[in-house]
Amino acid sequence: MNTLVALCAVGAEKILGNEIKHLGYKLKDNAPGRVAFFGDDDALFRANLCLRTADRLYLLLAEYDSSDFDSLYDGAYAVEWQDYLNKDSRIVVDKVRSYKSKLNSEHSIQGIVHKAIYAKLGDKWKMATLPETGEQSDIRVYVDENKVLILLDLSGLPLHKRGYRVDGGIAPLRETTAAILLQEMLWRRRTPLHDPFCGSGTIAIEATLYAFNVAPGFGRRFAIENLPFYNEKRALEIKQKEAEQIRTDVEVRITGSDIDPKAVERSKKNAEYACVMAGRALKSIGISSHIPRPDFVQSDFSELSAPYASGLLLCNPPYGERLGDEEQARELYKNMDSLWIDFPGWDIGVITSNEEFQTAFGHKTSNIKKFKAGNLDTCFYIYKRSEK
């Protein structure tokens, strides 16, 4: 049994944990921005392929107490690195995080762990110098209250890079964040969904993948594929099994709009790539069905009206930074009252980093969730009108 650590936006740990449990894995513990869980060997690839709300996936190689550099070195050296890395791997200790620990120099921790890895591999392989001509392998170290976690990156590129986005436009919403918002709203495929600020189409596309049960990682590779313990034959079997889970017999109503015609065209292109990705997965198991594309139209949000009695408006409106004018952003939020009026039976979810949104919008929220993805602090305003 392996211990894996999945990273996520700070504030989304519960959502990620529920997703991990839904895949059939047992949770271990969590900390801000990460969730640890137990998984079999299949999980090393399958979790990368299937998790929608995780930003990265790591394999836990060591967990031990340390309050000085000697014990830090010894614990890192004790890992059987030769089982996890190739002889030509380019080894990078890419990030170190220290919290309430005696070892608080992140640069020194990085150097000690790197030195221990090289020493162990040199001793095992009888090599004075490692060639480092192959693929990069990233190591991450957490030191929390004098407990050291040493992690091996299994993802490579962040998992929000699904492989379908050909153009993100300006300040695009992360795919993993869009997936988090859908889960926060408890959205189900039978509920109509519309994004009135579609930008690059991320919310509508992630909703489409979720509605048709398409694993988000079908369109990309992962770092595990470069590691010596990767089982290519088994990974192919996992991909085929997940392709069999794709639903092609459901009816969904997912749409998006934007006042900018370039945004609409961008959204259509990205959606096409995403649905082609799903189609290829189906074709790999001999099914020629197609995944319906979400519909995108050019329209100002003030010109919209509800096509159904109930549904979900989910959006990432301009923050002010994108507009270059905070006053213009406040005016836009105020004018969004038209959505409240013209979609009377619809739930509304709005994510923004602008702290003045609710005041400008003029309606009391049912709930506010705070998320931190990267360096961006955001608030997700939830208006559950269907429950009233």
Tab-separated table of N, CA, C and O in Angstrom, residues 122-234:
chain	number	residue	atom	x	y	z
A	122	GLY	N	24.729	7.365	-5.392
A	122	GLY	CA	26.127	7.108	-5.709
A	122	GLY	C	26.628	5.835	-5.056
A	122	GLY	O	27.343	5.035	-5.679
A	123	ASP	N	26.220	5.630	-3.807
A	123	ASP	CA	26.627	4.411	-3.099
A	123	ASP	C	25.988	3.170	-3.716
A	123	ASP	O	26.637	2.119	-3.854
A	124	LYS	N	24.721	3.238	-4.065
A	124	LYS	CA	24.007	2.082	-4.607
A	124	LYS	C	24.477	1.720	-6.008
A	124	LYS	O	24.571	0.545	-6.368
A	125	TRP	N	24.731	2.736	-6.810
A	125	TRP	CA	25.078	2.493	-8.212
A	125	TRP	C	26.583	2.549	-8.471
A	125	TRP	O	27.020	2.423	-9.623
A	126	LYS	N	27.362	2.753	-7.389
A	126	LYS	CA	28.825	2.813	-7.512
A	126	LYS	C	29.244	3.852	-8.549
A	126	LYS	O	30.084	3.617	-9.417
A	127	MET	N	28.655	5.026	-8.418
A	127	MET	CA	28.933	6.111	-9.344
A	127	MET	C	29.382	7.349	-8.564
A	127	MET	O	28.735	7.748	-7.604
A	128	ALA	N	30.503	7.923	-8.978
A	128	ALA	CA	30.985	9.134	-8.310
A	128	ALA	C	30.185	10.358	-8.737
A	128	ALA	O	29.999	11.298	-7.958
A	129	THR	N	29.694	10.324	-9.978
A	129	THR	CA	28.911	11.435	-10.520
A	129	THR	C	27.700	10.891	-11.259
A	129	THR	O	27.826	9.939	-12.045
A	130	LEU	N	26.552	11.481	-11.020
A	130	LEU	CA	25.349	11.061	-11.732
A	130	LEU	C	25.232	11.864	-13.026
A	130	LEU	O	25.446	13.083	-13.035
A	131	PRO	N	24.877	11.216	-14.132
A	131	PRO	CA	24.884	11.908	-15.431
A	131	PRO	C	23.832	13.005	-15.578
A	131	PRO	O	24.062	14.012	-16.225
A	132	GLU	N	22.645	12.800	-15.009
A	132	GLU	CA	21.548	13.786	-15.072
A	132	GLU	C	21.216	14.226	-16.504
A	132	GLU	O	20.957	15.395	-16.768
A	133	THR	N	21.215	13.287	-17.402
A	133	THR	CA	20.908	13.601	-18.805
A	133	THR	C	19.466	13.251	-19.181
A	133	THR	O	19.041	13.513	-20.305
A	134	GLY	N	18.730	12.661	-18.250
A	134	GLY	CA	17.368	12.208	-18.541
A	134	GLY	C	16.310	13.209	-18.106
A	134	GLY	O	16.562	14.406	-17.950
A	135	GLU	N	15.095	12.693	-17.905
A	135	GLU	CA	13.971	13.530	-17.516
A	135	GLU	C	14.133	14.035	-16.082
A	135	GLU	O	14.727	13.375	-15.232
A	136	GLN	N	13.583	15.201	-15.822
A	136	GLN	CA	13.644	15.776	-14.487
A	136	GLN	C	12.691	15.068	-13.546
A	136	GLN	O	11.551	14.772	-13.890
A	137	SER	N	13.174	14.795	-12.347
A	137	SER	CA	12.346	14.232	-11.280
A	137	SER	C	12.344	15.220	-10.124
A	137	SER	O	13.402	15.578	-9.597
A	138	ASP	N	11.157	15.658	-9.729
A	138	ASP	CA	11.027	16.685	-8.701
A	138	ASP	C	10.713	16.070	-7.342
A	138	ASP	O	9.879	15.174	-7.228
A	139	ILE	N	11.391	16.592	-6.330
A	139	ILE	CA	11.197	16.181	-4.943
A	139	ILE	C	10.690	17.390	-4.170
A	139	ILE	O	11.180	18.501	-4.349
A	140	ARG	N	9.712	17.177	-3.300
A	140	ARG	CA	9.209	18.253	-2.453
A	140	ARG	C	9.359	17.839	-0.997
A	140	ARG	O	9.165	16.664	-0.651
A	141	VAL	N	9.709	18.805	-0.135
A	141	VAL	CA	9.930	18.532	1.284
A	141	VAL	C	9.062	19.454	2.130
A	141	VAL	O	9.067	20.679	1.935
A	142	TYR	N	8.311	18.854	3.048
A	142	TYR	CA	7.570	19.608	4.060
A	142	TYR	C	8.174	19.289	5.426
A	142	TYR	O	8.459	18.119	5.726
A	143	VAL	N	8.367	20.319	6.232
A	143	VAL	CA	8.776	20.117	7.624
A	143	VAL	C	7.731	20.827	8.479
A	143	VAL	O	7.736	22.053	8.613
A	144	ASP	N	6.814	20.040	9.036
A	144	ASP	CA	5.712	20.579	9.831
A	144	ASP	C	5.888	20.170	11.282
A	144	ASP	O	5.838	18.973	11.618
A	145	GLU	N	6.146	21.156	12.147
A	145	GLU	CA	6.305	20.892	13.577
A	145	GLU	C	7.304	19.754	13.808
A	145	GLU	O	7.043	18.799	14.543
A	146	ASN	N	8.440	19.867	13.130
A	146	ASN	CA	9.597	18.956	13.238
A	146	ASN	C	9.349	17.573	12.625
A	146	ASN	O	10.153	16.664	12.829
A	147	LYS	N	8.256	17.406	11.881
A	147	LYS	CA	8.028	16.162	11.154
A	147	LYS	C	8.318	16.407	9.675
A	147	LYS	O	7.763	17.326	9.073
A	148	VAL	N	9.178	15.570	9.119
A	148	VAL	CA	9.624	15.723	7.734
A	148	VAL	C	8.817	14.802	6.823
A	148	VAL	O	8.643	13.613	7.121
A	149	LEU	N	8.321	15.352	5.727
A	149	LEU	CA	7.696	14.573	4.665
A	149	LEU	C	8.527	14.769	3.408
A	149	LEU	O	8.771	15.905	2.996
A	150	ILE	N	8.948	13.676	2.795
A	150	ILE	CA	9.678	13.748	1.530
A	150	ILE	C	8.806	13.121	0.452
A	150	ILE	O	8.398	11.956	0.567
A	151	LEU	N	8.530	13.889	-0.590
A	151	LEU	CA	7.553	13.514	-1.602
A	151	LEU	C	8.172	13.494	-2.992
A	151	LEU	O	8.981	14.356	-3.329
A	152	LEU	N	7.745	12.530	-3.798
A	152	LEU	CA	8.175	12.417	-5.192
A	152	LEU	C	7.011	12.803	-6.100
A	152	LEU	O	5.914	12.247	-5.988
A	153	ASP	N	7.253	13.748	-6.991
A	153	ASP	CA	6.209	14.240	-7.887
A	153	ASP	C	5.830	13.177	-8.914
A	153	ASP	O	6.679	12.651	-9.640
A	154	LEU	N	4.528	12.861	-8.978
A	154	LEU	CA	4.014	11.897	-9.952
A	154	LEU	C	3.273	12.575	-11.102
A	154	LEU	O	2.868	11.903	-12.048
A	155	SER	N	3.098	13.898	-11.021
A	155	SER	CA	2.266	14.597	-12.007
A	155	SER	C	3.060	15.283	-13.106
A	155	SER	O	2.692	15.237	-14.278
A	156	GLY	N	4.142	15.950	-12.747
A	156	GLY	CA	4.850	16.758	-13.734
A	156	GLY	C	4.192	18.118	-13.829
A	156	GLY	O	4.153	18.868	-12.853
A	157	LEU	N	3.649	18.456	-14.981
A	157	LEU	CA	2.886	19.693	-15.090
A	157	LEU	C	1.726	19.665	-14.111
A	157	LEU	O	1.164	18.599	-13.834
A	158	PRO	N	1.336	20.817	-13.559
A	158	PRO	CA	0.186	20.845	-12.649
A	158	PRO	C	-1.036	20.212	-13.297
A	158	PRO	O	-1.238	20.315	-14.511
A	159	LEU	N	-1.857	19.571	-12.486
A	159	LEU	CA	-2.990	18.820	-13.022
A	159	LEU	C	-4.083	19.704	-13.602
A	159	LEU	O	-4.957	19.207	-14.312
A	160	HIS	N	-4.045	21.022	-13.318
A	160	HIS	CA	-5.039	21.875	-13.979
A	160	HIS	C	-4.738	22.037	-15.469
A	160	HIS	O	-5.606	22.449	-16.236
A	161	LYS	N	-3.534	21.679	-15.877
A	161	LYS	CA	-3.197	21.699	-17.303
A	161	LYS	C	-3.698	20.395	-17.929
A	161	LYS	O	-2.959	19.422	-18.070
A	162	ARG	N	-4.967	20.379	-18.272
A	162	ARG	CA	-5.626	19.170	-18.769
A	162	ARG	C	-5.119	18.759	-20.146
A	162	ARG	O	-5.183	17.593	-20.524
A	163	GLY	N	-4.712	19.749	-20.938
A	163	GLY	CA	-4.278	19.441	-22.296
A	163	GLY	C	-5.248	19.892	-23.360
A	163	GLY	O	-4.971	19.785	-24.546
A	164	TYR	N	-6.401	20.441	-22.952
A	164	TYR	CA	-7.387	20.855	-23.953
A	164	TYR	C	-7.400	22.361	-24.195
A	164	TYR	O	-7.988	22.830	-25.161
A	165	ARG	N	-6.781	23.124	-23.339
A	165	ARG	CA	-6.849	24.579	-23.484
A	165	ARG	C	-5.806	25.057	-24.485
A	165	ARG	O	-4.595	25.010	-24.227
A	166	VAL	N	-6.248	25.517	-25.642
A	166	VAL	CA	-5.328	26.042	-26.652
A	166	VAL	C	-5.084	27.522	-26.451
A	166	VAL	O	-4.075	28.063	-26.887
A	167	ASP	N	-6.012	28.205	-25.782
A	167	ASP	CA	-5.880	29.632	-25.542
A	167	ASP	C	-6.660	29.980	-24.282
A	167	ASP	O	-7.864	29.767	-24.227
A	168	GLY	N	-5.956	30.505	-23.279
A	168	GLY	CA	-6.627	30.831	-22.026
A	168	GLY	C	-7.099	32.263	-21.930
A	168	GLY	O	-7.841	32.612	-21.020
A	169	GLY	N	-6.655	33.113	-22.854
A	169	GLY	CA	-7.029	34.513	-22.761
A	169	GLY	C	-6.323	35.170	-21.588
A	169	GLY	O	-5.249	34.738	-21.160
A	170	ILE	N	-6.920	36.227	-21.046
A	170	ILE	CA	-6.327	36.981	-19.946
A	170	ILE	C	-6.861	36.453	-18.617
A	170	ILE	O	-8.061	36.323	-18.422
A	171	ALA	N	-5.939	36.135	-17.687
A	171	ALA	CA	-6.301	35.692	-16.327
A	171	ALA	C	-7.357	34.595	-16.332
A	171	ALA	O	-8.428	34.744	-15.740
A	172	PRO	N	-7.085	33.467	-16.990
A	172	PRO	CA	-8.085	32.398	-17.035
A	172	PRO	C	-8.263	31.716	-15.682
A	172	PRO	O	-7.336	31.661	-14.873
A	173	LEU	N	-9.447	31.204	-15.459
A	173	LEU	CA	-9.729	30.424	-14.264
A	173	LEU	C	-9.083	29.048	-14.404
A	173	LEU	O	-9.159	28.427	-15.456
A	174	ARG	N	-8.432	28.587	-13.341
A	174	ARG	CA	-7.848	27.245	-13.380
A	174	ARG	C	-8.941	26.194	-13.540
A	174	ARG	O	-10.010	26.295	-12.939
A	175	GLU	N	-8.624	25.154	-14.293
A	175	GLU	CA	-9.577	24.069	-14.493
A	175	GLU	C	-9.926	23.390	-13.170
A	175	GLU	O	-11.079	23.016	-12.931
A	176	THR	N	-8.922	23.221	-12.304
A	176	THR	CA	-9.175	22.589	-11.014
A	176	THR	C	-10.073	23.467	-10.139
A	176	THR	O	-10.905	22.966	-9.382
A	177	THR	N	-9.912	24.788	-10.238
A	177	THR	CA	-10.782	25.698	-9.480
A	177	THR	C	-12.219	25.600	-9.971
A	177	THR	O	-13.160	25.579	-9.171
A	178	ALA	N	-12.393	25.541	-11.287
A	178	ALA	CA	-13.740	25.388	-11.837
A	178	ALA	C	-14.388	24.107	-11.322
A	178	ALA	O	-15.573	24.089	-10.962
A	179	ALA	N	-13.608	23.031	-11.250
A	179	ALA	CA	-14.130	21.765	-10.736
A	179	ALA	C	-14.524	21.888	-9.269
A	179	ALA	O	-15.531	21.322	-8.830
A	180	ILE	N	-13.741	22.646	-8.500
A	180	ILE	CA	-14.061	22.877	-7.087
A	180	ILE	C	-15.383	23.625	-6.956
A	180	ILE	O	-16.237	23.277	-6.130
A	181	LEU	N	-15.580	24.630	-7.784
A	181	LEU	CA	-16.808	25.429	-7.711
A	181	LEU	C	-18.034	24.577	-8.012
A	181	LEU	O	-19.076	24.712	-7.364
A	182	LEU	N	-17.926	23.706	-9.000
A	182	LEU	CA	-19.037	22.817	-9.346
A	182	LEU	C	-19.404	21.924	-8.163
A	182	LEU	O	-20.587	21.693	-7.880
A	183	GLN	N	-18.389	21.438	-7.449
A	183	GLN	CA	-18.649	20.584	-6.290
A	183	GLN	C	-19.226	21.392	-5.131
A	183	GLN	O	-20.119	20.916	-4.422
A	184	GLU	N	-18.735	22.609	-4.943
A	184	GLU	CA	-19.269	23.455	-3.869
A	184	GLU	C	-20.754	23.747	-4.082
A	184	GLU	O	-21.528	23.835	-3.133
A	185	MET	N	-21.152	23.898	-5.336
A	185	MET	CA	-22.554	24.182	-5.646
A	185	MET	C	-23.404	22.917	-5.690
A	185	MET	O	-24.616	22.991	-5.918
A	186	LEU	N	-22.774	21.752	-5.482
A	186	LEU	CA	-23.477	20.463	-5.543
A	186	LEU	C	-24.208	20.307	-6.880
A	186	LEU	O	-25.336	19.801	-6.949
A	187	TRP	N	-23.545	20.755	-7.951
A	187	TRP	CA	-24.172	20.719	-9.270
A	187	TRP	C	-24.321	19.279	-9.763
A	187	TRP	O	-23.441	18.451	-9.587
A	188	ARG	N	-25.463	19.012	-10.399
A	188	ARG	CA	-25.728	17.715	-10.992
A	188	ARG	C	-26.036	17.895	-12.475
A	188	ARG	O	-26.565	18.931	-12.888
A	189	ARG	N	-25.744	16.874	-13.256
A	189	ARG	CA	-25.804	17.003	-14.715
A	189	ARG	C	-27.183	17.381	-15.249
A	189	ARG	O	-27.302	17.950	-16.321
A	190	ARG	N	-28.242	17.073	-14.517
A	190	ARG	CA	-29.591	17.391	-14.992
A	190	ARG	C	-29.949	18.874	-14.800
A	190	ARG	O	-30.936	19.356	-15.352
A	191	THR	N	-29.142	19.586	-14.031
A	191	THR	CA	-29.413	20.997	-13.761
A	191	THR	C	-28.817	21.871	-14.856
A	191	THR	O	-27.618	21.795	-15.119
A	192	PRO	N	-29.615	22.709	-15.509
A	192	PRO	CA	-29.051	23.622	-16.512
A	192	PRO	C	-27.973	24.513	-15.897
A	192	PRO	O	-28.109	24.960	-14.747
A	193	LEU	N	-26.919	24.761	-16.651
A	193	LEU	CA	-25.808	25.575	-16.161
A	193	LEU	C	-25.444	26.606	-17.215
A	193	LEU	O	-25.349	26.282	-18.403
A	194	HIS	N	-25.222	27.831	-16.779
A	194	HIS	CA	-24.788	28.880	-17.701
A	194	HIS	C	-23.705	29.733	-17.049
A	194	HIS	O	-23.806	30.095	-15.872
A	195	ASP	N	-22.671	30.048	-17.827
A	195	ASP	CA	-21.610	30.960	-17.406
A	195	ASP	C	-21.716	32.231	-18.247
A	195	ASP	O	-21.406	32.205	-19.443
A	196	PRO	N	-22.129	33.361	-17.657
A	196	PRO	CA	-22.320	34.584	-18.438
A	196	PRO	C	-21.034	35.365	-18.715
A	196	PRO	O	-21.083	36.396	-19.388
A	197	PHE	N	-19.902	34.891	-18.200
A	197	PHE	CA	-18.591	35.498	-18.476
A	197	PHE	C	-17.640	34.375	-18.858
A	197	PHE	O	-16.658	34.110	-18.159
A	198	CYS	N	-17.898	33.693	-19.949
A	198	CYS	CA	-17.253	32.397	-20.205
A	198	CYS	C	-15.748	32.501	-20.440
A	198	CYS	O	-15.033	31.531	-20.219
A	199	GLY	N	-15.222	33.641	-20.871
A	199	GLY	CA	-13.784	33.818	-20.997
A	199	GLY	C	-13.124	32.834	-21.934
A	199	GLY	O	-13.084	33.028	-23.143
A	200	SER	N	-12.605	31.741	-21.396
A	200	SER	CA	-12.022	30.677	-22.217
A	200	SER	C	-12.823	29.389	-22.128
A	200	SER	O	-12.386	28.346	-22.597
A	201	GLY	N	-14.007	29.449	-21.502
A	201	GLY	CA	-14.917	28.303	-21.472
A	201	GLY	C	-14.669	27.297	-20.375
A	201	GLY	O	-15.294	26.228	-20.365
A	202	THR	N	-13.790	27.617	-19.428
A	202	THR	CA	-13.342	26.613	-18.462
A	202	THR	C	-14.482	26.018	-17.633
A	202	THR	O	-14.561	24.798	-17.461
A	203	ILE	N	-15.366	26.853	-17.105
A	203	ILE	CA	-16.448	26.341	-16.256
A	203	ILE	C	-17.360	25.408	-17.035
A	203	ILE	O	-17.684	24.297	-16.585
A	204	ALA	N	-17.767	25.827	-18.226
A	204	ALA	CA	-18.656	24.986	-19.038
A	204	ALA	C	-17.978	23.693	-19.467
A	204	ALA	O	-18.603	22.626	-19.495
A	205	ILE	N	-16.690	23.770	-19.787
A	205	ILE	CA	-15.965	22.568	-20.224
A	205	ILE	C	-15.797	21.590	-19.070
A	205	ILE	O	-16.025	20.381	-19.222
A	206	GLU	N	-15.401	22.098	-17.895
A	206	GLU	CA	-15.250	21.209	-16.746
A	206	GLU	C	-16.590	20.594	-16.363
A	206	GLU	O	-16.648	19.418	-15.963
A	207	ALA	N	-17.675	21.351	-16.485
A	207	ALA	CA	-19.005	20.798	-16.219
A	207	ALA	C	-19.342	19.693	-17.211
A	207	ALA	O	-19.925	18.665	-16.850
A	208	THR	N	-18.956	19.884	-18.460
A	208	THR	CA	-19.211	18.867	-19.491
A	208	THR	C	-18.451	17.576	-19.192
A	208	THR	O	-19.017	16.468	-19.266
A	209	LEU	N	-17.164	17.697	-18.846
A	209	LEU	CA	-16.376	16.506	-18.520
A	209	LEU	C	-16.971	15.783	-17.315
A	209	LEU	O	-17.044	14.544	-17.285
A	210	TYR	N	-17.406	16.550	-16.325
A	210	TYR	CA	-18.006	15.955	-15.131
A	210	TYR	C	-19.338	15.289	-15.463
A	210	TYR	O	-19.618	14.163	-15.018
A	211	ALA	N	-20.159	15.968	-16.261
A	211	ALA	CA	-21.494	15.444	-16.579
A	211	ALA	C	-21.426	14.130	-17.337
A	211	ALA	O	-22.247	13.228	-17.125
A	212	PHE	N	-20.453	14.007	-18.225
A	212	PHE	CA	-20.328	12.787	-19.022
A	212	PHE	C	-19.327	11.802	-18.424
A	212	PHE	O	-18.993	10.801	-19.055
A	213	ASN	N	-18.863	12.113	-17.220
A	213	ASN	CA	-17.973	11.225	-16.479
A	213	ASN	C	-16.673	10.954	-17.239
A	213	ASN	O	-16.179	9.819	-17.279
A	214	VAL	N	-16.111	12.011	-17.821
A	214	VAL	CA	-14.844	11.899	-18.549
A	214	VAL	C	-13.697	12.231	-17.600
A	214	VAL	O	-13.663	13.326	-17.025
A	215	ALA	N	-12.781	11.312	-17.413
A	215	ALA	CA	-11.609	11.588	-16.576
A	215	ALA	C	-10.851	12.777	-17.156
A	215	ALA	O	-10.597	12.822	-18.360
A	216	PRO	N	-10.453	13.744	-16.338
A	216	PRO	CA	-9.859	14.974	-16.867
A	216	PRO	C	-8.461	14.821	-17.438
A	216	PRO	O	-7.986	15.704	-18.154
A	217	GLY	N	-7.777	13.705	-17.130
A	217	GLY	CA	-6.385	13.570	-17.543
A	217	GLY	C	-6.144	12.798	-18.825
A	217	GLY	O	-4.993	12.468	-19.145
A	218	PHE	N	-7.205	12.511	-19.590
A	218	PHE	CA	-7.034	11.715	-20.810
A	218	PHE	C	-6.143	12.398	-21.847
A	218	PHE	O	-5.534	11.727	-22.678
A	219	GLY	N	-6.051	13.726	-21.804
A	219	GLY	CA	-5.352	14.436	-22.867
A	219	GLY	C	-3.912	14.784	-22.581
A	219	GLY	O	-3.335	15.620	-23.273
A	220	ARG	N	-3.285	14.146	-21.579
A	220	ARG	CA	-1.927	14.556	-21.219
A	220	ARG	C	-1.115	13.389	-20.648
A	220	ARG	O	-1.632	12.297	-20.418
A	221	ARG	N	0.178	13.658	-20.456
A	221	ARG	CA	1.081	12.703	-19.830
A	221	ARG	C	1.363	13.136	-18.398
A	221	ARG	O	1.067	14.273	-18.012
A	222	PHE	N	1.967	12.231	-17.615
A	222	PHE	CA	2.287	12.512	-16.224
A	222	PHE	C	3.735	12.134	-15.939
A	222	PHE	O	4.327	11.286	-16.623
A	223	ALA	N	4.308	12.730	-14.904
A	223	ALA	CA	5.705	12.476	-14.558
A	223	ALA	C	5.967	11.011	-14.228
A	223	ALA	O	7.066	10.501	-14.474
A	224	ILE	N	4.967	10.314	-13.693
A	224	ILE	CA	5.153	8.904	-13.345
A	224	ILE	C	5.561	8.069	-14.555
A	224	ILE	O	6.247	7.054	-14.430
A	225	GLU	N	5.187	8.524	-15.744
A	225	GLU	CA	5.500	7.773	-16.960
A	225	GLU	C	6.996	7.763	-17.275
A	225	GLU	O	7.451	6.982	-18.121
A	226	ASN	N	7.771	8.604	-16.584
A	226	ASN	CA	9.219	8.633	-16.778
A	226	ASN	C	9.970	7.903	-15.676
A	226	ASN	O	11.211	7.866	-15.696
A	227	LEU	N	9.261	7.305	-14.723
A	227	LEU	CA	9.896	6.705	-13.566
A	227	LEU	C	10.011	5.189	-13.717
A	227	LEU	O	9.203	4.566	-14.414
A	228	PRO	N	11.000	4.561	-13.055
A	228	PRO	CA	11.282	3.136	-13.292
A	228	PRO	C	10.179	2.183	-12.848
A	228	PRO	O	10.096	1.063	-13.357
A	229	PHE	N	9.319	2.594	-11.936
A	229	PHE	CA	8.264	1.706	-11.443
A	229	PHE	C	6.956	1.870	-12.224
A	229	PHE	O	5.956	1.238	-11.896
A	230	TYR	N	6.978	2.688	-13.260
A	230	TYR	CA	5.771	2.882	-14.077
A	230	TYR	C	5.458	1.618	-14.863
A	230	TYR	O	6.332	1.033	-15.519
A	231	ASN	N	4.203	1.192	-14.800
A	231	ASN	CA	3.751	-0.011	-15.500
A	231	ASN	C	2.885	0.432	-16.678
A	231	ASN	O	1.694	0.707	-16.512
A	232	GLU	N	3.476	0.508	-17.847
A	232	GLU	CA	2.770	1.025	-19.014
A	232	GLU	C	1.568	0.166	-19.380
A	232	GLU	O	0.497	0.687	-19.728
A	233	LYS	N	1.733	-1.140	-19.291
A	233	LYS	CA	0.640	-2.047	-19.638
A	233	LYS	C	-0.544	-1.835	-18.696
A	233	LYS	O	-1.698	-1.754	-19.143
A	234	ARG	N	-0.267	-1.716	-17.413
A	234	ARG	CA	-1.341	-1.530	-16.453
A	234	ARG	C	-1.984	-0.145	-16.615
A	234	ARG	O	-3.200	0.005	-16.478
